[in-house]
Short mmCIF file of C-alpha atoms and ligand atoms in Angstrom, two decimals:
data_model
loop_
_atom_site.label_atom_id
_atom_site.label_comp_id
_atom_site.label_asym_id
_atom_site.label_seq_id
_atom_site.Cartn_x
_atom_site.Cartn_y
_atom_site.Cartn_z
CA MET A 1 -31.03 154.02 168.19
CA GLU A 2 -33.67 156.74 168.45
CA GLY A 3 -35.41 157.87 165.20
CA LYS A 4 -33.18 155.19 162.95
CA LYS A 5 -35.39 152.27 162.61
CA ARG A 6 -36.62 150.98 159.19
CA VAL A 7 -40.01 149.00 159.36
CA LEU A 8 -41.77 147.06 156.38
CA VAL A 9 -45.48 146.37 156.33
CA VAL A 10 -46.78 143.51 153.94
CA GLY A 11 -50.13 143.81 152.76
CA SER A 12 -52.19 146.30 150.67
CA GLY A 13 -55.63 146.90 152.73
CA GLY A 14 -56.88 149.33 155.41
CA ARG A 15 -55.27 147.14 158.20
CA GLU A 16 -51.82 147.97 156.79
CA HIS A 17 -52.83 151.47 156.42
CA ALA A 18 -53.56 151.77 159.93
CA ILE A 19 -50.38 149.93 161.17
CA ILE A 20 -48.27 152.42 159.00
CA LYS A 21 -50.37 155.63 160.23
CA SER A 22 -49.50 154.43 163.66
CA LEU A 23 -45.92 153.56 163.08
CA SER A 24 -45.70 157.17 161.48
CA LYS A 25 -46.23 158.56 164.82
CA SER A 26 -43.22 156.52 166.52
CA SER A 27 -40.05 158.44 167.56
CA LYS A 28 -38.24 155.29 166.56
CA VAL A 29 -39.23 154.76 163.16
CA SER A 30 -37.42 156.67 160.39
CA GLU A 31 -38.47 154.66 157.25
CA LEU A 32 -41.41 152.99 156.23
CA TYR A 33 -42.18 150.80 153.34
CA CYS A 34 -45.10 148.81 152.42
CA ALA A 35 -45.32 145.91 149.98
CA PRO A 36 -47.27 146.36 147.92
CA GLY A 37 -49.59 148.86 149.65
CA ASN A 38 -52.08 151.05 147.97
CA ALA A 39 -52.66 154.57 146.70
CA GLY A 40 -53.61 155.84 150.08
CA ILE A 41 -50.73 154.01 151.89
CA ALA A 42 -48.59 155.83 149.29
CA GLN A 43 -49.11 159.01 151.10
CA ASP A 44 -47.66 157.84 154.25
CA ALA A 45 -44.95 155.15 153.22
CA GLU A 46 -42.93 154.14 150.46
CA CYS A 47 -44.84 151.41 148.49
CA VAL A 48 -42.90 148.67 147.06
CA ASP A 49 -44.15 146.49 144.12
CA ILE A 50 -43.76 143.17 145.65
CA LYS A 51 -46.81 140.77 146.03
CA VAL A 52 -47.72 139.61 149.65
CA ASP A 53 -46.91 135.80 148.60
CA ASP A 54 -43.75 136.66 146.79
CA ILE A 55 -41.85 135.77 149.75
CA GLU A 56 -38.29 135.48 148.24
CA SER A 57 -38.60 138.93 146.88
CA LEU A 58 -40.00 140.33 150.12
CA VAL A 59 -36.92 138.88 152.14
CA ASN A 60 -34.40 139.99 149.34
CA PHE A 61 -35.88 143.56 149.73
CA ALA A 62 -35.76 143.55 153.48
CA GLN A 63 -32.02 142.35 153.45
CA ARG A 64 -31.27 145.03 150.69
CA LYS A 65 -32.91 147.84 152.90
CA ASN A 66 -31.60 146.52 156.11
CA ILE A 67 -35.18 146.56 157.53
CA ASP A 68 -35.27 146.33 161.42
CA LEU A 69 -38.79 145.11 161.52
CA THR A 70 -41.19 143.59 159.22
CA ILE A 71 -44.97 143.27 159.94
CA ILE A 72 -46.95 140.86 157.94
CA GLY A 73 -50.50 141.89 157.62
CA PRO A 74 -52.48 139.15 155.44
CA GLU A 75 -52.98 135.59 156.26
CA VAL A 76 -52.00 134.18 152.87
CA ALA A 77 -48.32 135.53 153.23
CA LEU A 78 -48.41 133.97 156.80
CA ALA A 79 -50.08 130.47 155.67
CA ALA A 80 -47.46 130.52 152.90
CA GLY A 81 -44.56 130.44 155.46
CA ALA A 82 -43.33 134.29 155.00
CA ALA A 83 -42.37 134.52 158.66
CA ASP A 84 -40.38 131.25 158.66
CA ALA A 85 -38.36 132.60 155.54
CA PHE A 86 -37.65 135.89 157.20
CA LYS A 87 -36.48 134.24 160.52
CA SER A 88 -34.31 131.66 158.66
CA VAL A 89 -32.16 134.55 157.58
CA GLY A 90 -32.03 136.47 160.70
CA LEU A 91 -34.64 139.03 160.09
CA THR A 92 -36.87 140.52 162.90
CA VAL A 93 -40.65 139.60 161.78
CA PHE A 94 -43.90 140.18 163.74
CA GLY A 95 -46.05 137.39 162.55
CA PRO A 96 -46.41 133.79 163.24
CA THR A 97 -44.56 130.86 161.55
CA LYS A 98 -46.53 128.72 158.86
CA GLY A 99 -46.93 126.06 161.75
CA ALA A 100 -48.29 128.54 164.08
CA ALA A 101 -50.58 130.33 161.44
CA ARG A 102 -52.57 127.06 161.27
CA ILE A 103 -54.73 128.27 164.07
CA GLU A 104 -56.38 130.39 161.13
CA SER A 105 -55.63 128.52 158.10
CA SER A 106 -56.79 125.04 159.32
CA LYS A 107 -60.19 125.31 161.12
CA GLU A 108 -59.65 121.58 162.08
CA PHE A 109 -56.17 122.43 163.57
CA ALA A 110 -57.78 125.11 165.66
CA LYS A 111 -60.55 122.91 166.80
CA ARG A 112 -58.35 120.35 167.79
CA LEU A 113 -56.23 122.73 169.84
CA MET A 114 -59.24 124.20 171.53
CA ALA A 115 -60.33 120.65 172.49
CA LYS A 116 -57.03 119.77 173.87
CA ASN A 117 -56.90 123.04 176.24
CA ASN A 118 -60.54 123.06 176.97
CA ILE A 119 -61.30 126.38 175.14
CA PRO A 120 -64.88 126.86 174.93
CA THR A 121 -66.15 126.69 171.31
CA ALA A 122 -69.11 125.09 169.30
CA SER A 123 -69.18 121.23 169.17
CA TYR A 124 -68.42 120.24 165.22
CA ALA A 125 -67.70 117.49 162.99
CA THR A 126 -65.44 117.25 159.86
CA PHE A 127 -66.48 115.92 156.40
CA THR A 128 -65.11 115.34 152.89
CA ASN A 129 -68.14 113.30 151.73
CA LEU A 130 -71.21 115.01 150.58
CA ASP A 131 -73.73 112.25 151.59
CA GLU A 132 -72.09 111.64 155.18
CA ALA A 133 -72.19 115.48 155.63
CA LEU A 134 -75.96 115.56 154.80
CA GLU A 135 -76.88 112.58 156.99
CA TYR A 136 -75.14 114.28 159.80
CA VAL A 137 -77.02 117.66 159.40
CA ARG A 138 -80.55 115.67 158.81
CA LYS A 139 -79.94 114.32 162.58
CA GLY A 140 -79.17 117.78 164.05
CA LYS A 141 -81.07 121.02 164.38
CA PHE A 142 -81.15 124.29 162.75
CA PRO A 143 -79.73 126.89 162.22
CA THR A 144 -76.35 124.98 161.62
CA VAL A 145 -73.10 126.27 160.35
CA ILE A 146 -71.19 125.09 157.50
CA LYS A 147 -67.56 126.09 157.11
CA TYR A 148 -65.00 125.42 154.71
CA ASP A 149 -61.84 124.16 156.04
CA GLY A 150 -59.27 126.87 154.86
CA LEU A 151 -58.60 130.39 153.79
CA ALA A 152 -61.66 131.92 152.17
CA ALA A 153 -61.33 135.65 152.89
CA GLY A 154 -64.33 135.57 155.45
CA LYS A 155 -66.66 134.07 152.73
CA GLY A 156 -66.42 130.42 153.57
CA VAL A 157 -69.13 130.19 156.25
CA VAL A 158 -72.75 129.67 155.56
CA VAL A 159 -75.24 129.84 158.62
CA ALA A 160 -77.94 127.34 157.10
CA GLN A 161 -81.50 127.77 158.17
CA ASN A 162 -82.64 124.56 156.55
CA LEU A 163 -81.93 121.52 154.65
CA GLU A 164 -81.95 123.23 151.28
CA GLU A 165 -79.50 125.78 152.35
CA VAL A 166 -77.24 123.36 153.87
CA GLU A 167 -77.34 121.31 150.34
CA ASN A 168 -76.39 124.39 148.54
CA ALA A 169 -73.52 125.33 150.56
CA LEU A 170 -72.29 121.64 150.91
CA LYS A 171 -72.31 121.23 147.01
CA GLU A 172 -70.55 124.52 146.47
CA MET A 173 -67.84 123.49 148.84
CA LEU A 174 -67.39 119.55 148.17
CA GLU A 175 -68.78 119.25 144.54
CA ASP A 176 -67.91 122.32 142.83
CA HIS A 177 -64.79 123.08 144.83
CA LYS A 178 -65.75 126.80 145.18
CA PHE A 179 -62.80 127.59 147.37
CA GLY A 180 -60.17 124.80 146.32
CA SER A 181 -59.89 121.98 148.96
CA ASP A 182 -62.62 119.32 149.76
CA LYS A 183 -63.04 119.48 153.52
CA VAL A 184 -65.90 120.95 155.44
CA ILE A 185 -66.68 121.66 159.11
CA ILE A 186 -70.21 121.50 160.36
CA GLU A 187 -70.67 123.47 163.31
CA GLU A 188 -73.10 124.00 166.28
CA PHE A 189 -74.72 127.46 165.97
CA LEU A 190 -73.99 129.80 168.87
CA GLU A 191 -76.04 132.76 169.66
CA GLY A 192 -74.95 136.16 171.26
CA PRO A 193 -73.31 139.41 170.38
CA GLU A 194 -69.58 138.76 168.79
CA PHE A 195 -66.70 140.84 169.66
CA SER A 196 -63.01 140.50 168.46
CA PHE A 197 -60.11 140.07 171.06
CA MET A 198 -56.54 141.04 169.49
CA CYS A 199 -53.58 140.19 171.45
CA PHE A 200 -49.98 140.30 170.85
CA VAL A 201 -48.66 136.92 171.63
CA SER A 202 -44.98 135.94 172.17
CA GLY A 203 -44.72 132.39 173.07
CA ASP A 204 -46.97 132.10 176.30
CA LYS A 205 -47.13 135.75 176.90
CA VAL A 206 -50.02 137.56 176.07
CA TYR A 207 -50.56 141.26 175.48
CA PRO A 208 -54.33 142.14 175.26
CA LEU A 209 -55.22 144.96 172.99
CA GLU A 210 -58.61 146.80 173.39
CA LEU A 211 -61.86 145.35 172.34
CA ALA A 212 -63.54 145.80 169.14
CA GLN A 213 -66.52 144.71 167.22
CA ASP A 214 -66.92 144.00 163.34
CA HIS A 215 -69.98 144.08 161.39
CA LYS A 216 -69.30 141.30 158.85
CA ARG A 217 -72.81 141.10 156.91
CA ALA A 218 -73.02 143.41 153.91
CA TYR A 219 -76.28 145.38 154.61
CA ASP A 220 -78.09 147.36 157.55
CA GLY A 221 -79.32 145.22 160.27
CA ASP A 222 -77.03 142.34 159.96
CA LYS A 223 -78.70 141.50 156.74
CA GLY A 224 -77.16 140.20 153.35
CA PRO A 225 -73.99 137.92 152.85
CA ASN A 226 -71.02 137.72 155.06
CA THR A 227 -68.02 140.07 153.78
CA GLY A 228 -64.59 140.65 155.01
CA GLY A 229 -65.94 143.34 157.35
CA MET A 230 -68.11 146.65 156.71
CA GLY A 231 -67.45 148.68 159.87
CA ALA A 232 -66.28 148.21 163.38
CA TYR A 233 -66.04 150.11 166.66
CA SER A 234 -64.00 150.03 169.83
CA PRO A 235 -64.32 149.80 172.92
CA VAL A 236 -66.93 147.23 173.22
CA PRO A 237 -69.36 148.17 176.30
CA PHE A 238 -71.29 145.10 176.52
CA ILE A 239 -68.64 143.01 177.67
CA SER A 240 -68.23 143.05 181.54
CA PRO A 241 -65.06 142.91 183.25
CA GLN A 242 -65.88 139.30 184.30
CA SER A 243 -66.48 138.16 180.70
CA TYR A 244 -63.24 140.05 179.84
CA GLU A 245 -61.12 138.04 182.31
CA LYS A 246 -62.80 134.91 181.01
CA ALA A 247 -62.08 135.55 177.56
CA LEU A 248 -58.41 136.41 178.64
CA HIS A 249 -57.72 133.48 180.96
CA ASP A 250 -60.16 130.64 179.41
CA ILE A 251 -59.48 131.40 175.81
CA MET A 252 -56.47 133.56 174.79
CA GLN A 253 -53.90 132.72 177.36
CA PRO A 254 -54.46 128.85 177.04
CA ALA A 255 -54.27 129.27 173.01
CA ALA A 256 -51.06 130.83 173.25
CA LYS A 257 -49.92 128.29 175.64
CA GLY A 258 -51.30 125.42 173.74
CA LEU A 259 -49.40 126.37 170.68
CA VAL A 260 -46.02 126.48 172.66
CA GLU A 261 -46.89 122.95 173.72
CA GLU A 262 -47.62 121.77 170.18
CA GLY A 263 -44.14 122.97 169.21
CA HIS A 264 -45.45 125.92 167.39
CA PRO A 265 -44.87 128.88 169.63
CA PHE A 266 -46.72 132.07 168.42
CA CYS A 267 -45.18 135.62 167.62
CA GLY A 268 -47.60 138.02 166.15
CA VAL A 269 -51.24 139.14 166.58
CA LEU A 270 -53.71 136.31 167.96
CA TYR A 271 -56.99 137.37 167.02
CA GLY A 272 -59.99 135.86 169.07
CA GLY A 273 -63.29 135.98 167.14
CA LEU A 274 -65.29 135.51 170.19
CA ILE A 275 -69.24 135.35 171.02
CA LEU A 276 -70.92 136.00 174.33
CA THR A 277 -72.93 133.24 175.00
CA GLU A 278 -75.44 132.71 177.85
CA GLU A 279 -72.72 130.37 179.28
CA GLY A 280 -69.77 133.03 178.75
CA PRO A 281 -67.56 133.91 175.87
CA LYS A 282 -66.91 131.13 173.49
CA VAL A 283 -64.52 131.08 170.03
CA ILE A 284 -66.16 131.38 166.75
CA GLU A 285 -62.75 131.45 164.98
CA PHE A 286 -58.91 132.30 165.63
CA ASN A 287 -57.15 134.35 163.24
CA ALA A 288 -53.20 134.71 163.26
CA ARG A 289 -52.98 138.47 162.48
CA PHE A 290 -54.34 142.03 162.97
CA GLY A 291 -57.94 141.93 162.03
CA ASP A 292 -59.44 144.02 159.26
CA PRO A 293 -61.57 146.34 159.94
CA GLU A 294 -60.88 145.97 163.57
CA THR A 295 -57.15 147.27 163.46
CA GLU A 296 -58.47 150.62 161.96
CA VAL A 297 -60.66 151.50 165.05
CA VAL A 298 -58.09 149.88 167.68
CA LEU A 299 -54.71 151.26 166.93
CA PRO A 300 -56.06 154.88 166.68
CA ARG A 301 -56.79 154.56 170.43
CA LEU A 302 -53.30 153.33 171.29
CA GLU A 303 -51.45 156.14 172.85
CA SER A 304 -48.12 154.17 173.38
CA ASP A 305 -45.53 153.74 170.52
CA LEU A 306 -46.60 150.70 168.35
CA PHE A 307 -42.96 150.15 167.35
CA ASP A 308 -41.97 149.90 171.15
CA PHE A 309 -45.04 147.77 171.96
CA ILE A 310 -44.12 145.28 169.00
CA MET A 311 -40.48 145.02 169.91
CA ALA A 312 -41.34 144.46 173.43
CA ALA A 313 -43.74 141.66 172.33
CA ILE A 314 -41.35 140.12 169.86
CA ASN A 315 -38.67 140.13 172.98
CA GLY A 316 -41.11 138.68 175.58
CA GLU A 317 -40.47 141.98 177.62
CA ASP A 318 -43.12 143.51 180.06
CA PHE A 319 -45.01 146.41 178.23
CA ILE A 320 -48.33 147.93 179.39
CA PRO A 321 -49.73 149.97 176.76
CA GLN A 322 -51.92 152.95 177.11
CA TRP A 323 -55.25 153.75 175.62
CA SER A 324 -57.13 156.58 174.79
CA HIS A 325 -60.60 156.65 176.46
CA ASP A 326 -62.16 157.93 173.36
CA ALA A 327 -64.44 155.80 171.30
CA VAL A 328 -63.69 155.30 167.57
CA ILE A 329 -66.17 153.99 164.84
CA GLY A 330 -65.15 152.99 161.48
CA VAL A 331 -67.37 152.79 158.44
CA VAL A 332 -66.31 151.03 155.24
CA LEU A 333 -67.23 152.48 151.90
CA ALA A 334 -67.52 149.31 149.43
CA SER A 335 -68.13 148.81 145.74
CA LYS A 336 -71.58 148.52 144.73
CA GLY A 337 -72.12 144.77 144.23
CA TYR A 338 -69.57 143.76 146.78
CA PRO A 339 -68.89 140.90 148.16
CA GLU A 340 -70.09 139.77 144.71
CA ALA A 341 -68.68 141.38 141.39
CA TYR A 342 -68.11 145.12 141.18
CA GLU A 343 -66.75 147.56 138.89
CA LYS A 344 -63.38 149.59 139.28
CA GLY A 345 -62.31 152.89 138.05
CA ALA A 346 -64.86 155.40 139.60
CA ASP A 347 -63.73 158.65 140.96
CA ILE A 348 -63.81 159.27 144.60
CA LEU A 349 -64.29 163.22 145.31
CA GLY A 350 -64.51 165.23 148.58
CA LEU A 351 -61.56 163.10 150.57
CA ASP A 352 -60.01 166.42 151.00
CA LYS A 353 -62.92 167.72 153.38
CA VAL A 354 -62.78 164.65 155.72
CA ASN A 355 -61.26 165.47 158.89
CA GLY A 356 -61.23 161.94 160.48
CA GLU A 357 -58.77 159.30 159.55
CA VAL A 358 -59.39 157.79 156.49
CA PHE A 359 -57.73 154.44 155.76
CA HIS A 360 -57.52 153.18 152.03
CA MET A 361 -58.68 149.51 151.52
CA GLY A 362 -58.53 149.33 147.63
CA THR A 363 -57.95 152.51 145.89
CA SER A 364 -55.65 153.70 142.85
CA PHE A 365 -54.65 157.24 142.04
CA LYS A 366 -54.88 158.52 138.42
CA ASP A 367 -55.31 161.83 136.81
CA GLY A 368 -55.28 163.64 140.11
CA ASN A 369 -58.07 161.60 141.63
CA PHE A 370 -58.44 158.64 143.84
CA LYS A 371 -60.25 155.97 142.26
CA VAL A 372 -62.18 152.61 143.31
CA ALA A 373 -59.74 149.68 143.03
CA GLY A 374 -61.25 147.00 145.18
CA GLY A 375 -64.38 145.45 146.80
CA ARG A 376 -63.77 147.48 150.35
CA VAL A 377 -62.57 150.51 149.21
CA LEU A 378 -62.19 153.13 152.17
CA MET A 379 -62.66 152.94 155.79
CA VAL A 380 -63.56 156.32 157.38
CA THR A 381 -63.02 156.70 161.16
CA ALA A 382 -64.12 159.15 163.89
CA HIS A 383 -63.41 159.79 167.45
CA GLY A 384 -65.92 160.67 170.06
CA GLU A 385 -66.02 160.85 173.77
CA ASP A 386 -68.37 157.89 173.78
CA LEU A 387 -69.70 155.64 170.77
CA PRO A 388 -73.08 157.73 170.17
CA ALA A 389 -70.76 160.88 169.80
CA ALA A 390 -68.50 158.94 167.47
CA GLN A 391 -71.45 157.49 165.63
CA VAL A 392 -72.34 160.97 164.87
CA ASN A 393 -68.98 162.35 163.67
CA VAL A 394 -68.18 159.35 161.45
CA TYR A 395 -71.45 159.73 159.50
CA LYS A 396 -70.89 163.64 159.33
CA GLU A 397 -67.40 162.76 157.69
CA ILE A 398 -68.75 160.25 155.16
CA ALA A 399 -71.33 162.65 153.90
CA ALA A 400 -68.46 164.83 152.63
CA ILE A 401 -67.41 161.72 150.14
CA GLU A 402 -68.90 161.81 146.64
CA CYS A 403 -68.89 158.60 144.64
CA PRO A 404 -72.09 156.84 143.48
CA ALA A 405 -70.19 153.66 142.99
CA LEU A 406 -69.81 153.23 146.70
CA PHE A 407 -72.27 151.95 149.36
CA HIS A 408 -71.81 151.55 153.21
CA ARG A 409 -74.04 150.41 156.24
CA SER A 410 -75.88 153.33 158.09
CA ASP A 411 -75.94 151.29 161.34
CA ILE A 412 -72.33 150.76 162.46
CA GLY A 413 -72.02 150.98 166.11
CA LYS A 414 -75.69 150.75 166.89
CA ALA A 415 -75.57 147.32 168.01
CA SER A 416 -73.22 148.42 170.87
CA LEU A 417 -76.21 150.59 172.45
CA LYS A 418 -78.68 147.62 172.44
CA PHE A 419 -76.96 145.79 175.26
P1 AMP B 501 -65.96 132.92 160.67
O1 AMP B 501 -65.32 133.14 159.05
O2 AMP B 501 -65.59 131.67 161.22
O3 AMP B 501 -65.86 134.11 161.58
O4 AMP B 501 -67.59 133.31 160.60
C1 AMP B 501 -68.18 134.17 159.71
C2 AMP B 501 -69.32 134.56 160.82
O5 AMP B 501 -70.23 133.52 160.51
C3 AMP B 501 -69.07 134.89 162.17
O6 AMP B 501 -68.63 136.16 162.49
C4 AMP B 501 -70.60 134.51 162.60
O7 AMP B 501 -71.30 135.58 162.47
C5 AMP B 501 -71.11 133.31 161.92
N1 AMP B 501 -70.81 132.07 162.60
C6 AMP B 501 -69.57 131.39 162.47
N2 AMP B 501 -69.72 130.25 163.12
C7 AMP B 501 -70.69 130.31 163.83
C8 AMP B 501 -71.31 129.40 164.96
N3 AMP B 501 -70.84 128.46 165.30
N4 AMP B 501 -72.47 129.98 165.71
C9 AMP B 501 -73.10 131.22 165.03
N5 AMP B 501 -72.54 132.06 164.08
C10 AMP B 501 -71.43 131.57 163.47
N1 LIG B 502 -62.58 141.33 160.79
C1 LIG B 502 -62.32 139.77 160.67
C2 LIG B 502 -61.28 139.40 160.07
O1 LIG B 502 -60.15 140.23 160.21
O2 LIG B 502 -60.83 138.30 159.91
#
């Protein structure tokens, strides 16, 4: 029925805000809910105070409100079995089951799937014992990559340049249990520019979205610690049509097919975190959900109806999305101190002067003002006829925002001009 659909989006960040803004343009969607959402999302959807891992309450809410479609944003909800719970009571959900989401929640599962399906990726070994891990590293070369085997919000990866850095990382993960479990993966270091390839996936059917590039390091020039992402842009001009075809046919499609063969068919967004090496694109990681902040620059370029696109994917029907030729760049404004400790509560002024789309990642609203309420706080985006034009526009927009408690990178999108 035209204009009568009720949609629930689960999550509370910029990614969910971008999904909501895109759905609010749909002629099919009449009611939009977000659980739990944030102060910015509340301007575009009704926020419901349910935590993303309170699966029982989410299912009850969806049943009570006769929700037609639930889209699950965060990995924690998927890894906890949110999609399984929705499906078990006959609710329509866009997001993989717990079994299929292991492609993100267990790096070892992902690596095995890639080996089985000849998907190009870095060679690796798994360890639970500190001494064995150290012995393995001593025999290999530097840099080398240490990864915690589980969810760590983008912070469980250390690219170590020498043995001392390896020792520190391994001790934190295996002795101090910084992230919880006690398994690490040690991986070959791959070199090249990274890019993000999100595809809607329904069993072995793959619907590619436009490419994007994230900026994971905290500071300009790709310096500083890894973060959840400090900015992004789309499209990605340095990926040739040949590399794109390889990424689709040698990576994304075999991954979807491999999951079907494992008995865990995937329904949702399969995100390939890829790197363009001299030997072609290879996998750094898979995610089982929309990327953040990539979604905030990709969905604004979608000219087709997002609700229709998602429903076509869920039902395995053909759908060819239309994309704008504009470039979009988004810059994250983060709390000073992020990704380590930071303070909350500062007022954010000047948002009313921004013309581009602003996605709220971590804000609250009190006494007439938006306030800092998270590590990543806002993502400001701007369009342009190409990336340099979008870059000029986005930094003009950011200049209107007044909040000394925030910082941002000033080089988002610059890497795209290097290649
Ligand atoms: P991940 O959480 O697996 O995406 O890793 C975070 C970041 O660490 C990536 O975006 C890369 O910049 C870097 N990284 C991870 N694995 C590798 C690798 N094998 N070679 C080079 N860089 C890597
Ligand atoms: N932008 C990386 C991620 O969503 O994990």
